[in-house]
PDB file of C-alpha atoms in Angstrom:
ATOM      1  CA  MET A   1      29.179  -1.509 -11.401  1.00 91.00           C
ATOM      2  CA  THR A   2      25.557  -0.509 -10.790  1.00 93.00           C
ATOM      3  CA  LYS A   3      22.783  -2.339 -12.609  1.00 95.00           C
ATOM      4  CA  THR A   4      19.063  -1.591 -12.991  1.00 96.00           C
ATOM      5  CA  VAL A   5      16.594  -4.256 -14.094  1.00 95.00           C
ATOM      6  CA  ILE A   6      12.862  -3.972 -14.766  1.00 95.00           C
ATOM      7  CA  LEU A   7      11.344  -7.076 -13.159  1.00 94.00           C
ATOM      8  CA  GLY A   8       7.787  -6.699 -14.426  1.00 94.00           C
ATOM      9  CA  GLN A   9       4.643  -4.654 -14.029  1.00 94.00           C
ATOM     10  CA  GLU A  10       4.477  -2.320 -11.044  1.00 93.00           C
ATOM     11  CA  HIS A  11       1.054  -3.625 -10.016  1.00 91.00           C
ATOM     12  CA  ASP A  12       2.071  -7.329 -10.006  1.00 94.00           C
ATOM     13  CA  GLN A  13       1.551  -8.016  -6.301  1.00 93.00           C
ATOM     14  CA  LYS A  14       2.850 -11.603  -6.507  1.00 93.00           C
ATOM     15  CA  LEU A  15       6.109 -10.328  -8.004  1.00 95.00           C
ATOM     16  CA  ARG A  16       6.415  -7.576  -5.394  1.00 95.00           C
ATOM     17  CA  ASP A  17       5.766  -9.994  -2.530  1.00 95.00           C
ATOM     18  CA  THR A  18       8.242 -12.523  -3.924  1.00 95.00           C
ATOM     19  CA  LEU A  19      10.942  -9.873  -4.327  1.00 96.00           C
ATOM     20  CA  MET A  20      10.481  -8.666  -0.759  1.00 95.00           C
ATOM     21  CA  ASP A  21      10.503 -12.273   0.547  1.00 96.00           C
ATOM     22  CA  VAL A  22      13.792 -12.941  -1.257  1.00 96.00           C
ATOM     23  CA  LEU A  23      15.324  -9.752   0.130  1.00 97.00           C
ATOM     24  CA  ARG A  24      14.232 -10.651   3.671  1.00 95.00           C
ATOM     25  CA  GLN A  25      15.733 -14.147   3.266  1.00 95.00           C
ATOM     26  CA  LEU A  26      19.016 -12.536   2.199  1.00 96.00           C
ATOM     27  CA  GLY A  27      18.991 -10.331   5.309  1.00 96.00           C
ATOM     28  CA  ALA A  28      18.165  -6.972   3.726  1.00 97.00           C
ATOM     29  CA  SER A  29      17.063  -4.215   6.085  1.00 96.00           C
ATOM     30  CA  LEU A  30      14.831  -1.259   5.294  1.00 96.00           C
ATOM     31  CA  ILE A  31      16.434   2.183   5.181  1.00 96.00           C
ATOM     32  CA  SER A  32      13.479   4.168   3.821  1.00 97.00           C
ATOM     33  CA  ARG A  33      10.207   3.938   1.924  1.00 96.00           C
ATOM     34  CA  ASN A  34       8.651   6.841   0.018  1.00 97.00           C
ATOM     35  CA  ARG A  35       5.551   7.183  -2.125  1.00 95.00           C
ATOM     36  CA  ALA A  36       4.507  10.052  -4.373  1.00 95.00           C
ATOM     37  CA  VAL A  37       1.594  10.726  -6.706  1.00 93.00           C
ATOM     38  CA  ALA A  38       1.523  13.322  -9.460  1.00 87.00           C
ATOM     39  CA  GLY A  39      -1.555  13.191 -11.675  1.00 87.00           C
ATOM     40  CA  SER A  40      -1.826   9.651 -13.025  1.00 87.00           C
ATOM     41  CA  GLN A  41       1.805   8.880 -12.193  1.00 90.00           C
ATOM     42  CA  GLU A  42       2.578   7.048  -8.946  1.00 93.00           C
ATOM     43  CA  ILE A  43       6.031   6.076  -7.718  1.00 95.00           C
ATOM     44  CA  GLU A  44       7.067   4.096  -4.674  1.00 96.00           C
ATOM     45  CA  THR A  45      10.748   3.928  -3.762  1.00 97.00           C
ATOM     46  CA  VAL A  46      12.174   1.507  -1.213  1.00 97.00           C
ATOM     47  CA  LEU A  47      15.813   1.799  -0.148  1.00 97.00           C
ATOM     48  CA  LEU A  48      17.366  -1.263   1.498  1.00 97.00           C
ATOM     49  CA  GLN A  49      20.735  -2.229   2.947  1.00 97.00           C
ATOM     50  CA  LEU A  50      22.067  -5.654   1.942  1.00 96.00           C
ATOM     51  CA  ALA A  51      25.555  -6.894   2.793  1.00 91.00           C
ATOM     52  CA  GLY A  52      26.840  -3.334   3.156  1.00 92.00           C
ATOM     53  CA  GLN A  53      25.319  -2.180  -0.141  1.00 94.00           C
ATOM     54  CA  GLU A  54      22.264  -0.115  -0.984  1.00 96.00           C
ATOM     55  CA  ILE A  55      19.518  -1.658  -3.088  1.00 97.00           C
ATOM     56  CA  THR A  56      16.761   0.527  -4.550  1.00 98.00           C
ATOM     57  CA  ILE A  57      13.380  -0.821  -5.581  1.00 97.00           C
ATOM     58  CA  GLU A  58      11.022   1.424  -7.525  1.00 97.00           C
ATOM     59  CA  ALA A  59       7.460   0.787  -8.620  1.00 96.00           C
ATOM     60  CA  GLU A  60       6.476   3.454 -11.117  1.00 94.00           C
ATOM     61  CA  THR A  61       3.326   3.752 -13.204  1.00 92.00           C
ATOM     62  CA  TYR A  62       4.023   3.043 -16.903  1.00 91.00           C
ATOM     63  CA  VAL A  63       7.622   2.027 -16.100  1.00 93.00           C
ATOM     64  CA  GLY A  64       7.277  -1.089 -13.954  1.00 96.00           C
ATOM     65  CA  LEU A  65       8.951  -2.635 -10.933  1.00 96.00           C
ATOM     66  CA  SER A  66      12.699  -2.069 -11.013  1.00 97.00           C
ATOM     67  CA  ILE A  67      15.637  -2.959  -8.813  1.00 97.00           C
ATOM     68  CA  THR A  68      18.993  -1.147  -8.770  1.00 97.00           C
ATOM     69  CA  GLY A  69      22.250  -2.044  -7.066  1.00 97.00           C
ATOM     70  CA  ASP A  70      25.579  -3.772  -7.426  1.00 95.00           C
ATOM     71  CA  GLU A  71      25.570  -5.945 -10.561  1.00 95.00           C
ATOM     72  CA  LYS A  72      26.551  -9.176  -8.764  1.00 94.00           C
ATOM     73  CA  THR A  73      24.010  -8.653  -5.986  1.00 95.00           C
ATOM     74  CA  ILE A  74      21.213  -7.834  -8.436  1.00 96.00           C
ATOM     75  CA  SER A  75      22.005 -10.955 -10.467  1.00 94.00           C
ATOM     76  CA  GLU A  76      21.764 -13.103  -7.329  1.00 94.00           C
ATOM     77  CA  ILE A  77      18.460 -11.511  -6.321  1.00 96.00           C
ATOM     78  CA  LEU A  78      17.033 -11.978  -9.835  1.00 95.00           C
ATOM     79  CA  GLY A  79      17.995 -15.653  -9.865  1.00 94.00           C
ATOM     80  CA  ARG A  80      16.281 -16.242  -6.535  1.00 95.00           C
ATOM     81  CA  VAL A  81      13.155 -14.311  -7.574  1.00 95.00           C
ATOM     82  CA  ARG A  82      12.878 -16.290 -10.833  1.00 92.00           C
ATOM     83  CA  GLN A  83      13.287 -19.565  -8.964  1.00 93.00           C
ATOM     84  CA  ALA A  84      10.672 -18.576  -6.381  1.00 91.00           C
ATOM     85  CA  ILE A  85       8.168 -17.440  -9.041  1.00 87.00           C
ATOM     86  CA  ARG A  86       8.510 -20.762 -10.873  1.00 85.00           C
ATOM     87  CA  SER A  87       7.747 -22.660  -7.669  1.00 75.00           C
ATOM     88  CA  ILE A  88       4.557 -20.684  -6.881  1.00 66.00           C
ATOM     89  CA  PRO A  89       1.402 -22.455  -8.075  1.00 62.00           C
ATOM     90  CA  ILE A  90      -0.779 -20.375 -10.370  1.00 54.00           C
TER      91      ILE A  90
END
């Protein structure tokens, strides 16, 4: 089953960096990266391959930073991101 989770604000660079670090540690590889702007709305979409599955990350103005993929995989990624964020000094 596919799951989408909003991780936080789209402009939270620490969150974005942490998410990408976790995905690299898990062995994810980049398939594509696209960015579009329409008026005040900006959206960046990153498509990754992880363990034979596609993971989509979107950063969209007024929506936030989201991740979509297999429910089990997304849960694992979220756990690792939360753990990493807690260990980063403020």
